[in-house]
CSV table of C-alpha atoms and ligand atoms in Angstrom, one decimal:
chain,number,residue,atom,x,y,z
X,207,MET,CA,13.8,2.0,-6.0
X,208,ILE,CA,12.5,-0.4,-3.6
X,209,ILE,CA,8.9,-0.9,-1.8
X,210,ALA,CA,8.3,-3.1,1.0
X,211,GLN,CA,4.6,-4.0,1.4
X,212,ILE,CA,3.7,-5.3,4.8
X,213,SER,CA,-0.1,-6.5,4.8
X,214,ASP,CA,-2.9,-7.6,7.3
X,215,LEU,CA,-1.1,-6.9,10.8
X,216,HIS,CA,-4.3,-7.4,12.7
X,217,VAL,CA,-2.9,-5.6,15.6
X,218,GLN,CA,-4.6,-6.3,19.1
X,219,PRO,CA,-5.1,-4.4,22.4
X,220,ALA,CA,-1.9,-5.2,24.9
X,221,GLY,CA,-2.3,-9.1,25.8
X,222,GLN,CA,-5.0,-10.0,23.2
X,223,ARG,CA,-4.9,-12.5,20.9
X,224,ALA,CA,-6.3,-12.8,17.1
X,225,TYR,CA,-9.1,-15.2,17.6
X,226,GLY,CA,-7.7,-16.0,20.8
X,227,ILE,CA,-5.1,-17.7,19.2
X,228,VAL,CA,-2.6,-15.4,17.2
X,229,ASP,CA,-0.1,-13.1,19.0
X,230,THR,CA,-0.2,-10.7,16.2
X,231,ASN,CA,1.4,-7.9,18.0
X,232,HIS,CA,4.7,-10.4,18.7
X,233,TYR,CA,4.6,-11.2,14.7
X,234,LEU,CA,4.5,-7.3,13.9
X,235,LYS,CA,7.7,-6.6,16.0
X,236,LEU,CA,9.3,-9.6,14.1
X,237,ALA,CA,8.2,-8.1,10.8
X,238,VAL,CA,9.7,-4.8,11.9
X,239,GLN,CA,13.0,-6.2,12.7
X,240,GLN,CA,12.8,-7.7,9.3
X,241,LEU,CA,12.2,-4.5,7.6
X,242,ASN,CA,14.9,-2.7,9.7
X,243,ARG,CA,17.5,-5.4,8.5
X,244,LEU,CA,16.8,-5.2,5.0
X,245,ASP,CA,20.1,-4.1,2.8
X,246,PRO,CA,19.4,-1.9,1.0
X,247,GLN,CA,16.8,-0.3,3.1
X,248,PRO,CA,13.6,0.3,1.4
X,249,ASP,CA,12.5,3.9,0.1
X,250,LEU,CA,9.1,3.4,1.6
X,251,VAL,CA,7.2,0.5,3.6
X,252,VAL,CA,3.2,0.4,2.4
X,253,ALA,CA,0.8,-1.3,5.1
X,254,THR,CA,-2.1,-2.8,3.0
X,255,GLY,CA,-4.7,-2.9,5.1
X,256,ASP,CA,-6.4,-4.6,8.1
X,257,LEU,CA,-3.7,-2.6,10.1
X,258,VAL,CA,-5.8,-3.6,13.2
X,259,ASP,CA,-8.3,-6.1,14.2
X,260,GLU,CA,-11.3,-4.6,16.0
X,261,ARG,CA,-11.1,-0.7,14.6
X,262,THR,CA,-10.6,0.7,17.9
X,263,GLU,CA,-8.3,3.7,18.7
X,264,ALA,CA,-6.6,1.5,21.6
X,265,GLU,CA,-5.6,-0.9,18.9
X,266,TYR,CA,-4.2,2.3,16.5
X,267,ARG,CA,-2.1,3.5,19.6
X,268,MET,CA,-0.8,-0.1,19.7
X,269,LEU,CA,-0.1,-0.2,16.0
X,270,LYS,CA,1.7,3.6,16.3
X,271,THR,CA,4.0,2.2,19.1
X,272,LEU,CA,4.8,-1.0,17.3
X,273,LEU,CA,5.4,0.7,14.0
X,274,ALA,CA,7.7,3.7,15.7
X,275,PRO,CA,11.1,1.8,15.3
X,276,VAL,CA,10.7,1.3,11.4
X,277,LYS,CA,13.5,3.4,9.7
X,278,ALA,CA,11.5,3.6,6.1
X,279,PRO,CA,8.8,6.3,5.7
X,280,LEU,CA,5.6,4.6,6.5
X,281,TYR,CA,2.3,4.7,4.0
X,282,PHE,CA,-0.7,3.2,5.3
X,283,VAL,CA,-4.2,1.6,3.1
X,284,MET,CA,-7.6,0.9,4.7
X,285,GLY,CA,-9.0,-2.7,4.9
X,286,ASN,CA,-12.2,-4.2,6.0
X,287,HIS,CA,-10.6,-4.5,9.5
X,288,ASP,CA,-10.1,-0.7,9.7
X,289,ASN,CA,-12.0,2.7,10.9
X,290,ARG,CA,-11.0,5.7,9.0
X,291,ALA,CA,-12.2,8.0,11.6
X,292,ALA,CA,-10.5,6.1,14.6
X,293,PHE,CA,-7.0,5.8,12.2
X,294,ARG,CA,-7.2,9.3,11.7
X,295,ASN,CA,-7.9,10.4,15.3
X,296,ILE,CA,-4.4,8.2,16.1
X,297,PHE,CA,-2.4,9.4,13.1
X,298,PRO,CA,-3.6,13.0,12.4
X,299,GLU,CA,-0.1,14.1,11.5
X,300,LEU,CA,0.2,12.0,7.9
X,301,PRO,CA,0.4,14.6,5.2
X,302,TYR,CA,-0.6,12.9,2.4
X,303,LEU,CA,-3.7,12.0,3.8
X,304,PRO,CA,-7.0,13.7,2.8
X,305,ALA,CA,-8.6,15.3,5.9
X,306,ASP,CA,-12.0,13.5,5.2
X,307,GLY,CA,-13.7,11.0,2.9
X,308,PHE,CA,-12.0,8.0,1.4
X,309,MET,CA,-8.3,7.4,2.0
X,310,HIS,CA,-6.9,7.7,-1.4
X,311,TYR,CA,-4.0,9.4,-2.3
X,312,VAL,CA,-1.0,9.5,-4.9
X,313,LEU,CA,2.7,9.5,-4.2
X,314,ASP,CA,4.3,11.5,-7.2
X,315,ASP,CA,7.9,11.8,-5.7
X,316,PHE,CA,9.2,8.4,-6.3
X,317,SER,CA,10.7,7.1,-10.0
X,318,LEU,CA,7.6,4.7,-9.9
X,319,ARG,CA,4.0,6.8,-9.6
X,320,ILE,CA,2.0,5.5,-6.4
X,321,ILE,CA,-1.7,5.4,-6.4
X,322,VAL,CA,-3.2,4.4,-2.9
X,323,LEU,CA,-6.9,3.1,-3.1
X,324,ASP,CA,-9.5,2.8,-0.2
X,325,THR,CA,-11.8,-0.1,-0.7
X,326,LEU,CA,-13.2,-0.2,2.7
X,327,VAL,CA,-17.2,-0.7,2.9
X,328,ASP,CA,-18.2,0.3,7.0
X,329,GLY,CA,-18.8,-3.1,8.7
X,330,GLU,CA,-18.4,-5.5,5.7
X,331,GLY,CA,-15.8,-8.1,5.0
X,332,TYR,CA,-15.8,-7.0,1.0
X,333,GLY,CA,-14.7,-4.0,-0.5
X,334,GLU,CA,-15.8,-1.8,-3.2
X,335,MET,CA,-14.7,0.3,-6.0
X,336,ASP,CA,-18.2,2.5,-6.5
X,337,ALA,CA,-18.7,5.2,-9.0
X,338,GLU,CA,-17.3,7.8,-6.9
X,339,ARG,CA,-13.7,5.8,-6.3
X,340,LEU,CA,-13.7,4.8,-9.8
X,341,THR,CA,-13.9,8.2,-11.0
X,342,TRP,CA,-11.2,9.4,-8.9
X,343,LEU,CA,-9.2,6.8,-9.9
X,344,GLU,CA,-9.5,7.2,-13.5
X,345,ALA,CA,-8.8,11.1,-13.3
X,346,ARG,CA,-5.4,10.4,-11.6
X,347,LEU,CA,-4.7,7.9,-14.2
X,348,ARG,CA,-5.3,10.5,-16.8
X,349,GLU,CA,-3.2,13.1,-14.9
X,350,ALA,CA,-0.1,10.6,-16.2
X,351,PRO,CA,-0.6,8.0,-18.9
X,352,THR,CA,2.7,7.3,-19.4
X,353,ARG,CA,4.3,6.9,-16.1
X,354,PRO,CA,4.8,3.6,-14.6
X,355,THR,CA,2.2,3.2,-11.7
X,356,ILE,CA,1.8,0.7,-8.9
X,357,ILE,CA,-1.9,0.8,-7.6
X,358,PHE,CA,-2.1,-0.4,-3.9
X,359,MET,CA,-5.6,-1.6,-2.5
X,360,HIS,CA,-6.4,-4.0,0.3
X,361,HIS,CA,-9.2,-6.0,-1.6
X,362,PRO,CA,-8.1,-7.8,-4.4
X,363,PRO,CA,-10.4,-7.7,-7.5
X,364,PHE,CA,-9.8,-11.2,-9.2
X,365,GLU,CA,-11.2,-14.4,-8.0
X,366,THR,CA,-8.7,-16.9,-6.5
X,367,GLY,CA,-10.4,-20.3,-6.1
X,368,LEU,CA,-10.0,-19.5,-2.3
X,369,TYR,CA,-14.1,-19.9,-2.5
X,370,GLY,CA,-14.5,-18.1,1.2
X,371,MET,CA,-12.5,-15.3,0.5
X,372,ASP,CA,-13.9,-14.7,-3.1
X,373,GLN,CA,-17.0,-14.0,-1.5
X,374,LEU,CA,-15.2,-10.8,0.2
X,375,ARG,CA,-13.5,-9.6,-2.6
X,376,CYS,CA,-13.8,-6.2,-4.3
X,377,ARG,CA,-16.9,-5.2,-5.7
X,378,GLY,CA,-17.4,-3.2,-9.0
X,379,ASN,CA,-14.1,-5.2,-10.4
X,380,GLU,CA,-15.6,-5.3,-14.0
X,381,ALA,CA,-15.4,-1.5,-14.2
X,382,LEU,CA,-12.2,-1.6,-12.5
X,383,ALA,CA,-10.8,-3.9,-15.2
X,384,ALA,CA,-12.4,-1.7,-17.9
X,385,ILE,CA,-10.4,1.6,-16.5
X,386,ILE,CA,-7.2,-0.5,-16.0
X,387,GLU,CA,-7.1,-2.0,-19.4
X,388,GLN,CA,-6.8,1.5,-20.9
X,389,TYR,CA,-3.7,2.3,-18.7
X,390,PRO,CA,-0.7,-0.2,-19.7
X,391,ASN,CA,1.7,2.1,-17.5
X,392,VAL,CA,0.0,0.6,-14.6
X,393,GLN,CA,2.6,-2.2,-13.7
X,394,ARG,CA,1.2,-4.1,-10.8
X,395,ILE,CA,-1.8,-3.8,-8.4
X,396,ALA,CA,-0.8,-4.8,-5.2
X,397,CYS,CA,-3.0,-6.2,-2.6
X,398,GLY,CA,-3.7,-7.9,0.7
X,399,HIS,CA,-6.7,-9.3,2.4
X,400,LEU,CA,-5.9,-12.9,1.4
X,401,HIS,CA,-3.2,-14.0,3.7
X,402,ARG,CA,-1.6,-15.8,1.1
X,403,SER,CA,1.1,-14.9,-1.6
X,404,ILE,CA,-0.8,-15.0,-4.9
X,405,GLN,CA,-0.6,-13.6,-8.4
X,406,THR,CA,-2.5,-13.4,-11.4
X,407,LEU,CA,-2.7,-11.3,-14.8
X,408,TRP,CA,-5.8,-9.1,-14.6
X,409,ALA,CA,-7.0,-6.3,-16.7
X,410,GLY,CA,-3.6,-6.5,-19.0
X,411,THR,CA,-1.6,-6.0,-15.6
X,412,LEU,CA,-0.1,-8.3,-13.1
X,413,CYS,CA,-2.0,-8.3,-9.7
X,414,THR,CA,-0.2,-9.6,-6.5
X,415,VAL,CA,-1.2,-10.6,-3.0
X,416,ALA,CA,1.4,-10.4,0.0
X,417,PRO,CA,0.9,-12.9,2.7
X,418,SER,CA,-0.1,-11.3,6.6
X,419,THR,CA,2.9,-10.4,8.8
X,420,ALA,CA,0.7,-12.7,11.6
X,421,HIS,CA,-1.5,-15.9,10.4
X,422,GLN,CA,-2.3,-16.9,6.9
X,423,VAL,CA,-5.6,-18.3,5.7
X,424,ALA,CA,-5.6,-22.3,5.1
X,425,LEU,CA,-5.4,-23.1,1.5
X,426,GLY,CA,-9.2,-24.4,1.1
X,427,LEU,CA,-10.0,-24.9,-2.6
X,428,HIS,CA,-13.6,-26.4,-2.4
X,429,ALA,CA,-16.7,-24.7,-1.9
X,430,ASP,CA,-17.4,-26.2,1.1
X,431,SER,CA,-13.8,-25.6,2.5
X,432,PRO,CA,-13.9,-24.6,6.1
X,433,PRO,CA,-12.6,-21.2,6.8
X,434,ALA,CA,-9.5,-21.6,8.7
X,435,LEU,CA,-6.4,-19.9,9.5
X,436,VAL,CA,-3.0,-21.5,9.4
X,437,MET,CA,0.6,-20.6,10.9
X,438,GLU,CA,2.5,-20.8,7.8
X,439,PRO,CA,5.3,-18.8,7.7
X,440,PRO,CA,4.5,-14.9,8.2
X,441,ALA,CA,6.2,-12.7,5.1
X,442,LEU,CA,6.1,-9.7,3.3
X,443,HIS,CA,6.9,-8.7,-0.4
X,444,LEU,CA,9.5,-6.2,-1.8
X,445,HIS,CA,8.5,-4.5,-5.0
X,446,LEU,CA,12.1,-3.7,-7.0
X,447,TRP,CA,11.6,-0.8,-9.5
X,448,HIS,CA,14.4,-0.3,-12.3
X,449,GLU,CA,13.7,1.6,-15.4
X,450,ALA,CA,15.6,-0.6,-17.3
X,451,THR,CA,14.0,-4.3,-16.2
X,452,GLY,CA,10.9,-3.4,-14.9
X,453,LEU,CA,8.9,-4.3,-11.6
X,454,VAL,CA,10.0,-7.4,-9.8
X,455,THR,CA,8.4,-8.7,-6.6
X,456,HIS,CA,10.1,-10.8,-4.1
X,457,THR,CA,8.4,-12.8,-0.9
X,458,VAL,CA,10.6,-12.2,2.1
X,459,PHE,CA,10.0,-14.5,4.9
X,460,THR,CA,10.1,-13.2,8.4
X,461,GLY,CA,12.5,-14.4,10.6
X,462,ASP,CA,16.1,-15.4,11.5
X,463,PHE,CA,17.3,-18.1,8.8
X,464,ALA,CA,20.6,-19.7,8.8
X,465,ALA,CA,22.7,-18.8,5.6
X,466,TYR,CA,25.7,-20.7,4.1
X,467,SER,CA,28.6,-19.6,1.9
X,468,TYR,CA,28.6,-21.7,-1.3
X,469,LYS,CA,32.4,-21.8,-1.1
X,470,THR,CA,33.4,-22.6,2.4
X,471,LYS,CA,30.2,-24.4,3.5
X,472,GLU,CA,30.4,-22.4,6.7
X,473,ALA,CA,27.5,-20.4,8.1
X,474,ILE,CA,27.6,-17.0,7.3
X,475,SER,CA,26.0,-13.7,8.7
X,476,LEU,CA,23.7,-12.1,6.3
X,477,TYR,CA,22.6,-9.6,8.8
X,478,GLU,CA,25.1,-8.4,11.0
X,479,ALA,CA,23.1,-5.9,12.7
X,480,ARG,CA,20.3,-8.0,14.1
X,481,GLU,CA,17.9,-7.1,17.0
X,482,ARG,CA,17.4,-9.8,19.2
W,754,LIG,FE1,-6.5,-9.5,7.0
């Protein structure tokens, strides 16, 4: 089973750039091309929040248009740049989403159980797992305590050393850790938000953070590092699940890269069906 994770799309209205700089819509088109030429195709694609930039319905309409060519089934997670009501107005047809309230859900039909958490706090950059959300999660974990499970959430619950972004992490993380520690079947907590590829052991499981499909957050490890974006290569994560070997996460950079046969030293085409 393969899960592709794209994150922090920050889709804009037509003709606009994020921060006046980054053509995020263009970069999402490149990410969609990358997703569609994956071979084998992923069983599903999970978009882990900051789907759009300014929370408007016009942006969600653009998101829908840009993602329409994706071949694999799509699943969505809320980030701090998202708005539940605007999203639901433009994506009313998604059967897995609750009609109102938090956009948590469980996908039980795959060999790896998938739990999606909604950490959005309206109008805030940080996220939160408050008592209501923790209760929901604990009930879901209690339903299947031995099934291998992956949790998707936008805000990472751990500190990264990126001082500015750590102020905007998921609040309630100690209570969340106390729950996760009781469930060794949680194979992974896969996050977004930080616009960088980051991994750490936390609460007895591996937490991973996927890079953005567009701009990345600059590596500022001092308390006074100025907040900055950097045009390091966009990428996505692929989570490969095999019962025998476990869950392995790959970083896949977005773009058309030359590949060479070790035997002939000639360039080979890995992707015959490229969209140009
Ligand atoms: Fe973001």
